[in-house]
Short mmCIF file of C-alpha atoms and ligand atoms in Angstrom, two decimals:
data_model
loop_
_atom_site.label_atom_id
_atom_site.label_comp_id
_atom_site.label_asym_id
_atom_site.label_seq_id
_atom_site.Cartn_x
_atom_site.Cartn_y
_atom_site.Cartn_z
CA MET A 84 20.24 45.87 -45.52
CA LYS A 85 16.92 44.76 -44.69
CA ILE A 86 16.35 41.63 -46.64
CA GLY A 87 13.33 39.35 -47.00
CA ILE A 88 13.79 35.65 -47.61
CA VAL A 89 11.15 33.50 -49.04
CA CYS A 90 11.92 29.71 -48.97
CA TYR A 91 10.67 26.26 -48.18
CA PRO A 92 11.09 25.54 -44.59
CA THR A 93 11.72 21.80 -44.87
CA TYR A 94 14.88 19.65 -44.99
CA GLY A 95 15.44 20.30 -48.80
CA GLY A 96 18.57 21.71 -49.95
CA SER A 97 16.97 25.16 -51.25
CA GLY A 98 15.56 25.69 -47.66
CA VAL A 99 18.83 24.79 -45.99
CA VAL A 100 20.75 27.25 -48.31
CA ALA A 101 18.20 30.02 -47.79
CA THR A 102 18.33 29.69 -44.01
CA GLU A 103 22.02 29.38 -43.75
CA LEU A 104 22.39 32.32 -46.14
CA GLY A 105 19.82 34.44 -43.94
CA LEU A 106 21.72 33.50 -40.66
CA GLY A 107 25.25 34.30 -42.35
CA LEU A 108 24.04 37.70 -43.45
CA ALA A 109 22.50 38.40 -40.04
CA ARG A 110 25.87 37.67 -38.56
CA LYS A 111 27.31 40.45 -40.79
CA GLY A 112 24.70 42.94 -39.57
CA HIS A 113 21.89 42.72 -41.99
CA GLU A 114 18.35 42.44 -40.84
CA ILE A 115 16.71 39.27 -42.14
CA HIS A 116 12.93 38.54 -42.45
CA PHE A 117 12.12 34.97 -43.28
CA ILE A 118 8.67 34.64 -44.83
CA THR A 119 7.38 31.09 -45.08
CA TYR A 120 4.51 28.67 -43.76
CA ARG A 121 6.62 26.96 -41.00
CA ARG A 122 9.74 27.91 -39.11
CA PRO A 123 12.72 26.68 -41.20
CA VAL A 124 14.34 23.61 -39.82
CA ARG A 125 17.74 25.35 -39.50
CA LEU A 126 16.27 28.39 -37.75
CA ALA A 127 16.58 26.80 -34.41
CA HIS A 128 17.86 29.47 -32.19
CA PHE A 129 16.88 33.09 -31.30
CA GLU A 130 19.02 35.71 -33.17
CA ALA A 131 18.62 39.41 -32.57
CA ASN A 132 18.28 40.55 -36.09
CA VAL A 133 16.56 37.47 -37.49
CA PHE A 134 12.62 37.74 -37.77
CA TYR A 135 10.24 35.02 -38.88
CA HIS A 136 6.79 35.89 -40.45
CA GLU A 137 4.51 32.92 -40.77
CA VAL A 138 2.23 32.60 -43.68
CA ASP A 139 -1.25 31.89 -42.44
CA SER A 140 -3.10 30.26 -45.15
CA GLU A 141 -6.85 30.11 -44.39
CA ASP A 142 -8.64 26.86 -44.91
CA TYR A 143 -12.08 27.06 -46.11
CA PRO A 144 -14.41 24.14 -47.27
CA LEU A 145 -14.56 25.48 -50.80
CA PHE A 146 -10.89 25.11 -51.32
CA GLU A 147 -9.71 21.80 -52.41
CA TYR A 148 -6.11 23.26 -52.58
CA PRO A 149 -5.73 26.05 -49.95
CA PRO A 150 -4.41 29.11 -51.99
CA TYR A 151 -0.97 29.47 -50.32
CA ASP A 152 0.33 31.57 -53.27
CA THR A 153 -2.13 34.31 -52.42
CA ALA A 154 -1.53 34.14 -48.76
CA LEU A 155 2.15 34.25 -49.36
CA ALA A 156 1.85 37.46 -51.66
CA SER A 157 -0.35 39.12 -49.01
CA LYS A 158 2.23 38.35 -46.33
CA ILE A 159 5.01 39.58 -48.44
CA VAL A 160 3.19 42.90 -49.08
CA ASP A 161 2.58 43.26 -45.37
CA VAL A 162 6.21 42.51 -44.33
CA VAL A 163 7.77 44.83 -47.02
CA LYS A 164 5.69 47.74 -46.14
CA TYR A 165 5.75 47.45 -42.27
CA GLN A 166 9.28 46.24 -41.75
CA ASN A 167 10.49 48.47 -44.63
CA LEU A 168 12.34 45.83 -46.40
CA ASP A 169 15.11 46.96 -49.11
CA ILE A 170 14.92 43.76 -51.06
CA LEU A 171 13.32 40.38 -51.32
CA HIS A 172 15.27 37.21 -52.13
CA VAL A 173 13.11 34.10 -53.19
CA HIS A 174 14.49 30.74 -53.08
CA TYR A 175 13.08 27.98 -55.56
CA ALA A 176 11.17 29.48 -58.53
CA ILE A 177 7.93 27.61 -58.06
CA PRO A 178 5.84 29.27 -56.73
CA HIS A 179 8.02 31.96 -55.13
CA ALA A 180 9.19 33.91 -58.10
CA ALA A 181 5.67 34.30 -59.34
CA VAL A 182 4.29 35.09 -55.99
CA ALA A 183 7.06 37.81 -55.70
CA TYR A 184 6.02 39.24 -58.95
CA MET A 185 2.45 39.59 -57.71
CA ALA A 186 3.46 41.21 -54.36
CA LYS A 187 5.74 43.64 -56.34
CA LYS A 188 2.76 44.51 -58.67
CA ILE A 189 0.50 45.23 -55.57
CA LEU A 190 3.32 47.40 -53.89
CA LEU A 191 3.88 49.33 -57.07
CA THR A 192 0.19 50.56 -56.87
CA GLN A 193 1.10 51.89 -53.50
CA GLY A 194 4.19 53.78 -55.00
CA ARG A 195 6.77 51.37 -53.84
CA TYR A 196 9.21 49.29 -55.95
CA LEU A 197 10.32 46.03 -54.61
CA PRO A 198 13.54 44.58 -56.00
CA VAL A 199 13.18 40.75 -56.17
CA VAL A 200 16.07 38.24 -56.52
CA THR A 201 15.25 34.81 -57.62
CA THR A 202 17.65 31.90 -56.83
CA LEU A 203 17.16 28.83 -58.92
CA HIS A 204 17.95 25.69 -57.07
CA GLY A 205 17.57 22.78 -59.41
CA THR A 206 14.34 20.83 -59.74
CA ASP A 207 12.55 24.02 -60.13
CA ILE A 208 14.22 24.12 -63.48
CA THR A 209 15.23 20.61 -64.41
CA LEU A 210 12.40 18.46 -63.23
CA VAL A 211 9.29 20.42 -62.11
CA GLY A 212 9.88 23.84 -63.80
CA ASN A 213 10.15 22.46 -67.46
CA ASN A 214 6.74 20.66 -66.89
CA HIS A 215 4.06 22.28 -69.12
CA ALA A 216 1.99 22.72 -65.95
CA PHE A 217 4.55 25.29 -64.74
CA ALA A 218 6.79 26.28 -67.50
CA PRO A 219 5.21 29.57 -68.91
CA VAL A 220 5.00 30.96 -65.34
CA VAL A 221 8.60 29.99 -64.50
CA GLU A 222 9.81 31.50 -67.66
CA PHE A 223 7.84 34.63 -67.07
CA SER A 224 8.74 35.13 -63.51
CA ILE A 225 12.50 34.58 -64.13
CA ASN A 226 12.41 37.21 -66.76
CA LYS A 227 10.64 39.83 -64.47
CA SER A 228 12.88 39.22 -61.42
CA ASP A 229 15.45 41.99 -60.93
CA GLY A 230 18.06 39.50 -60.37
CA VAL A 231 18.44 35.73 -60.84
CA THR A 232 21.14 33.50 -59.48
CA ALA A 233 21.84 29.80 -60.14
CA VAL A 234 23.60 27.45 -57.84
CA SER A 235 25.94 26.13 -60.47
CA GLN A 236 27.08 26.86 -64.05
CA SER A 237 25.37 23.63 -65.13
CA LEU A 238 21.99 24.87 -63.85
CA LYS A 239 22.53 28.22 -65.45
CA ASP A 240 23.06 26.45 -68.79
CA ASP A 241 20.01 24.25 -68.39
CA THR A 242 17.96 27.25 -67.66
CA LEU A 243 19.12 29.10 -70.76
CA GLU A 244 18.62 26.00 -72.84
CA GLN A 245 15.11 25.12 -71.56
CA PHE A 246 13.71 28.57 -71.33
CA ASP A 247 13.61 31.78 -73.24
CA ILE A 248 15.55 33.82 -70.83
CA GLN A 249 15.98 37.60 -71.63
CA ARG A 250 18.38 38.43 -68.70
CA ASN A 251 21.58 37.50 -67.15
CA ILE A 252 21.84 34.72 -64.56
CA GLU A 253 24.55 35.00 -61.95
CA VAL A 254 26.28 31.84 -60.71
CA ILE A 255 26.49 31.82 -56.96
CA TYR A 256 27.43 28.42 -55.64
CA ASN A 257 26.02 26.68 -52.69
CA PHE A 258 28.37 27.05 -49.63
CA ILE A 259 29.35 25.48 -46.45
CA ASP A 260 29.92 26.83 -42.82
CA PHE A 261 33.01 25.30 -41.58
CA GLU A 262 32.20 26.27 -37.95
CA ARG A 263 29.61 23.51 -38.22
CA PHE A 264 30.80 21.10 -40.82
CA ARG A 265 34.28 19.69 -39.91
CA LYS A 266 35.58 16.54 -38.99
CA THR A 267 35.41 15.85 -35.23
CA ASN A 268 36.26 12.92 -33.17
CA LYS A 269 33.18 10.75 -32.82
CA ASP A 270 35.11 7.48 -32.26
CA HIS A 271 32.66 6.34 -29.51
CA PHE A 272 29.92 6.57 -32.04
CA LYS A 273 31.84 4.84 -34.67
CA LYS A 274 32.39 1.83 -32.50
CA ILE A 275 28.52 1.55 -32.16
CA ILE A 276 27.93 1.58 -35.93
CA ALA A 277 31.02 -0.34 -37.04
CA PRO A 278 32.04 -2.59 -33.87
CA ASN A 279 34.68 -4.48 -35.99
CA GLY A 280 36.30 -1.51 -37.73
CA GLU A 281 34.12 -1.85 -40.83
CA ARG A 282 34.36 1.04 -43.39
CA ILE A 283 31.33 3.47 -43.06
CA ILE A 284 29.53 4.66 -46.21
CA ALA A 285 26.80 7.22 -46.00
CA HIS A 286 23.96 8.61 -48.32
CA THR A 287 21.88 11.67 -47.43
CA SER A 288 18.79 12.80 -49.42
CA ASN A 289 15.08 13.34 -49.65
CA PHE A 290 14.74 9.79 -51.09
CA ARG A 291 13.04 11.12 -54.21
CA LYS A 292 13.16 9.24 -57.52
CA VAL A 293 15.70 11.76 -58.90
CA LYS A 294 18.28 10.59 -56.30
CA ARG A 295 18.33 7.02 -57.48
CA VAL A 296 18.45 5.85 -53.96
CA GLU A 297 18.14 2.32 -55.11
CA ASP A 298 21.51 2.45 -56.68
CA VAL A 299 23.19 3.38 -53.44
CA VAL A 300 21.90 0.00 -52.07
CA LEU A 301 22.99 -1.85 -55.27
CA ILE A 302 26.47 -0.21 -55.12
CA PHE A 303 26.65 -1.09 -51.40
CA GLN A 304 25.82 -4.82 -52.01
CA LYS A 305 28.76 -5.11 -54.45
CA VAL A 306 31.04 -3.27 -52.11
CA LEU A 307 30.03 -5.53 -49.13
CA LYS A 308 31.22 -8.49 -51.14
CA LYS A 309 34.84 -7.14 -51.08
CA VAL A 310 35.08 -4.70 -48.08
CA PRO A 311 33.58 -5.22 -44.67
CA SER A 312 31.46 -2.07 -44.31
CA LYS A 313 28.28 -0.53 -43.08
CA LEU A 314 25.81 1.81 -44.92
CA LEU A 315 24.00 4.78 -43.25
CA MET A 316 20.95 5.97 -45.18
CA ILE A 317 20.18 9.36 -43.80
CA GLY A 318 16.82 11.14 -44.74
CA ASP A 319 13.51 10.21 -45.69
CA GLY A 320 11.10 10.26 -48.56
CA PRO A 321 8.97 8.29 -51.13
CA GLU A 322 11.71 5.75 -52.14
CA ARG A 323 12.74 4.85 -48.56
CA GLN A 324 10.13 1.85 -48.23
CA HIS A 325 11.09 0.51 -51.51
CA CYS A 326 14.98 0.57 -50.60
CA GLU A 327 14.19 -0.86 -47.17
CA LYS A 328 12.50 -3.94 -48.97
CA LEU A 329 15.48 -4.07 -51.35
CA CYS A 330 17.74 -4.48 -48.43
CA ARG A 331 15.78 -7.30 -47.11
CA ASP A 332 15.52 -8.96 -50.39
CA LEU A 333 19.38 -8.84 -50.88
CA ASN A 334 19.83 -9.88 -47.28
CA ILE A 335 21.98 -7.07 -46.30
CA CYS A 336 19.76 -5.41 -43.41
CA ASP A 337 22.40 -6.17 -40.86
CA ASP A 338 24.81 -3.79 -42.57
CA VAL A 339 22.46 -1.10 -43.50
CA ARG A 340 20.93 1.50 -41.06
CA PHE A 341 18.01 3.66 -42.17
CA LEU A 342 18.29 6.68 -39.74
CA GLY A 343 15.59 8.98 -41.14
CA LYS A 344 15.82 12.76 -40.94
CA GLN A 345 18.74 13.91 -38.82
CA ASP A 346 19.66 17.30 -37.63
CA ALA A 347 23.22 16.77 -36.74
CA ILE A 348 24.38 15.35 -39.99
CA GLU A 349 28.03 16.60 -39.35
CA GLU A 350 28.31 14.22 -36.46
CA LEU A 351 27.42 11.14 -38.73
CA LEU A 352 29.55 12.43 -41.63
CA ALA A 353 32.51 12.62 -39.09
CA ILE A 354 32.80 8.93 -38.94
CA CYS A 355 32.27 8.26 -42.55
CA ASP A 356 34.84 6.87 -45.08
CA LEU A 357 32.79 7.42 -48.33
CA PHE A 358 29.73 9.29 -49.42
CA ILE A 359 27.43 7.98 -52.42
CA ILE A 360 25.24 10.35 -54.39
CA PRO A 361 24.37 8.64 -57.60
CA SER A 362 21.56 11.22 -58.71
CA GLU A 363 19.89 11.24 -62.12
CA ASN A 364 20.02 15.02 -61.83
CA GLU A 365 21.60 17.29 -59.31
CA SER A 366 22.09 20.94 -59.82
CA PHE A 367 24.91 21.19 -57.36
CA GLY A 368 24.84 18.43 -54.62
CA LEU A 369 25.07 20.44 -51.30
CA ALA A 370 24.88 16.86 -49.56
CA ALA A 371 28.23 15.93 -51.33
CA LEU A 372 29.70 19.34 -50.21
CA GLU A 373 28.86 18.63 -46.60
CA ALA A 374 30.58 15.29 -46.73
CA MET A 375 33.60 16.72 -48.32
CA ALA A 376 33.88 19.44 -45.65
CA CYS A 377 33.96 16.52 -43.14
CA GLU A 378 36.88 14.93 -45.14
CA VAL A 379 34.70 12.32 -46.86
CA PRO A 380 35.47 11.52 -50.38
CA VAL A 381 32.39 11.13 -52.83
CA ILE A 382 31.37 8.49 -55.30
CA SER A 383 28.80 10.35 -57.56
CA SER A 384 27.12 10.46 -60.93
CA ASN A 385 28.43 13.07 -63.46
CA SER A 386 25.03 14.78 -63.81
CA GLY A 387 24.08 18.47 -63.53
CA GLY A 388 26.54 20.44 -61.30
CA LEU A 389 28.24 17.41 -59.51
CA PRO A 390 31.29 17.67 -61.65
CA GLU A 391 31.77 21.32 -60.49
CA VAL A 392 31.73 20.00 -56.89
CA ASN A 393 33.41 16.45 -57.02
CA ILE A 394 36.59 16.34 -59.06
CA HIS A 395 37.07 12.94 -60.74
CA GLY A 396 40.15 11.04 -59.41
CA GLU A 397 40.94 13.76 -56.67
CA THR A 398 38.04 14.24 -54.36
CA GLY A 399 36.23 11.07 -55.41
CA TYR A 400 34.96 9.47 -58.66
CA LEU A 401 32.18 10.22 -61.22
CA SER A 402 30.37 7.85 -63.45
CA GLU A 403 27.31 7.96 -65.66
CA ALA A 404 23.94 8.02 -63.67
CA GLY A 405 22.89 4.33 -63.41
CA ASN A 406 26.39 2.82 -63.80
CA VAL A 407 26.21 0.90 -60.55
CA ALA A 408 29.03 -1.47 -61.49
CA GLU A 409 31.49 1.29 -62.11
CA MET A 410 30.55 3.34 -59.03
CA ALA A 411 30.95 0.08 -56.98
CA LYS A 412 34.44 -0.47 -58.55
CA TYR A 413 35.64 2.99 -57.60
CA ALA A 414 34.22 2.59 -54.16
CA ILE A 415 35.98 -0.61 -53.57
CA LYS A 416 39.25 0.88 -55.03
CA LEU A 417 39.27 3.67 -52.59
CA LEU A 418 38.27 1.76 -49.55
CA GLN A 419 40.66 -0.86 -50.08
CA ASP A 420 43.74 1.48 -50.35
CA GLU A 421 44.38 3.53 -47.09
CA ALA A 422 46.93 5.73 -48.53
CA LEU A 423 44.65 6.68 -51.57
CA LEU A 424 41.72 7.15 -49.24
CA LYS A 425 43.84 9.62 -47.04
CA THR A 426 44.97 11.52 -50.18
CA PHE A 427 41.18 11.77 -51.26
CA ARG A 428 40.22 12.79 -47.94
CA ALA A 429 42.53 15.76 -47.90
CA ASN A 430 41.63 16.80 -51.45
CA ALA A 431 37.94 16.65 -50.62
CA TYR A 432 38.48 19.04 -47.71
CA ALA A 433 40.59 21.30 -49.89
CA GLN A 434 38.01 21.48 -52.60
CA ALA A 435 35.23 22.06 -50.08
CA ARG A 436 37.12 25.11 -48.77
CA ARG A 437 36.41 26.76 -52.06
CA PHE A 438 32.91 26.91 -51.09
CA ASP A 439 33.37 28.44 -47.69
CA ILE A 440 30.44 30.49 -46.59
CA GLU A 441 32.84 33.42 -45.96
CA ASN A 442 33.70 33.59 -49.66
CA ILE A 443 30.11 33.16 -50.94
CA LEU A 444 28.26 35.66 -48.77
CA PRO A 445 30.13 38.55 -50.08
CA HIS A 446 29.11 37.44 -53.48
CA TYR A 447 25.37 37.61 -52.58
CA GLU A 448 25.93 41.11 -50.88
CA ARG A 449 27.74 42.42 -53.95
CA TYR A 450 24.89 41.15 -56.07
CA TYR A 451 22.05 42.65 -53.96
CA GLN A 452 23.93 45.83 -54.25
CA GLU A 453 24.08 45.73 -57.83
CA VAL A 454 20.26 44.93 -57.98
CA LEU A 455 19.36 47.66 -55.65
CA GLU A 456 21.41 50.25 -57.61
CA LYS A 457 19.78 49.19 -60.84
CA SER A 458 16.34 49.46 -59.23
CA VAL A 459 16.58 52.88 -57.79
CA HIS A 460 14.46 54.82 -60.28
CA LYS A 461 12.47 51.88 -61.51
CA VAL A 462 8.55 52.28 -61.69
CA GLU A 463 7.76 49.35 -64.08
O1 GMT B 926 15.67 17.90 -54.68
C1 GMT B 926 16.41 18.21 -53.82
O2 GMT B 926 17.44 17.50 -53.59
C2 GMT B 926 16.09 19.26 -52.92
C3 GMT B 926 16.31 20.52 -53.74
C4 GMT B 926 15.71 21.71 -53.10
O3 GMT B 926 15.78 22.65 -53.85
O4 GMT B 926 15.35 21.71 -51.98
O5 GMT B 926 17.82 20.66 -53.78
C5 GMT B 926 18.36 21.41 -54.73
O6 GMT B 926 18.90 22.48 -54.31
C6 GMT B 926 20.18 22.32 -53.51
C7 GMT B 926 20.49 23.55 -53.01
O7 GMT B 926 20.69 24.57 -53.86
C8 GMT B 926 21.14 21.67 -54.42
O8 GMT B 926 22.35 21.53 -53.71
C9 GMT B 926 20.70 20.36 -54.89
O9 GMT B 926 21.49 19.79 -55.85
C10 GMT B 926 19.32 20.49 -55.71
N1 GMT B 926 18.75 19.16 -56.07
C11 GMT B 926 18.66 18.82 -57.24
O10 GMT B 926 18.88 19.41 -58.18
C12 GMT B 926 17.91 17.33 -57.43
#
C-alpha cells in the first residue's frame, strides 16, 4: 500500500506512534509518505521506501497566525495526486482530521476519492478536543473520516461520551518495538547516577499540567526518606521550571537530575527500578509501556487508559490521581522488597509483550484494508 501519514513531528506520544508505525509498515514493504512541518524526531535514518514531504507554511505580514491548516491541505492534495497514495492516516484529530476532510473534498472535485483514517491519541479528545473552541470541528471530522481508531478502550469510551459520534471506533493500542526497548546492561552508567547503589526512579513526559509532574517530586521526597534513591526527570515542558524550584525548596536537588529531552530513553530505562506516571488524564501511557518493556514496574494514577496497561498488584500499582501519599507508599513497598521487585519486573515485561509492534502492525494493516474495501465506489 502507499500510505500517507500526517502527524506532529515532535517528541509527543502521537508523533512517536505515527513515526514508529510508518517505519514498521515500511519494513513490511509498504511505501510511506510522512507529511508534516518538520522531520519527525524518530525519523532519523534513510529508509528506502520512506518519504518525507515538508509542509511549507508561507509567512506574510498580514498573518498573525500563519495558516498551517491551509498549507497542510494543499500539501496533502499534492502528495496524494503525484505519489498516487491509496490511503491517508492522520494522527491527532486537531487539526489533522479536519484538514484531511478539506483535502479529500478538493481531490473529489478532481475525480479522486481519498480514504482517511483518523487516530485519536488522547488530549485531542479529553483536554483540547472537548473545548468549545474546537469541539464542533472535532466531532464533524471524526464522523467524516472513513476509519477512526483510538489508542485505548478508555479513549474510545470518552470519545463516545463527549461527542455525538455516528460511526464505529476501532481500538488499536499503542505498541512497542522490542528491537529497541529492552533491558540492556548499562551498569557503567548506573554507577555514575547512583554511585552508592541507590534505587533509580524515572519519569518521562512533556511536563504539561495534565502530567502532574509536581506529584512525581512529592512522591520522590517521601520515598527518599525511607529508601536511598535517585530521580531522573526526562523530558521538558511548561512545568519543568516549577518542578526544579520545588526540588530546591524541598532540598532534594542532589538526588534529582533533570535530563531534558533525550533520544535514547531505553538506555536510561535500562538502569531504572521504578517508573512514575501520576497523570490527571492519560489515554494510554506510552511512556509507561516503554518502561515496562525495559522491565521497570510502574506507579501510576488510575486515569484514562492506564489501567489497560499497568495492572494493579502485578506490573505496578495504581492510585487515584493526586493521591501522592498512597503512590509513595506503594513505591516504598516495592523498592524495599527485592523479591517483590523482581516479580514485578518480570510481570511488567510480560505485560509489555502484549503490545509488541509485531502484533499491532497487522491490526492496522487489516483496518486499512477494511477501510479501502468500503471506500472503493465512494464518491461522497
Ligand atoms: O500529551 C501527551 O502526552 C502527548 C500526547 C500526544 O498526542 O502527543 O500523548 C497522547 O498520545 C500517546 C500516544 O498515543 C498516549 O500514549 C498518551 O497517553 C497520550 N497522552 C495523554 O492522553 C495525556
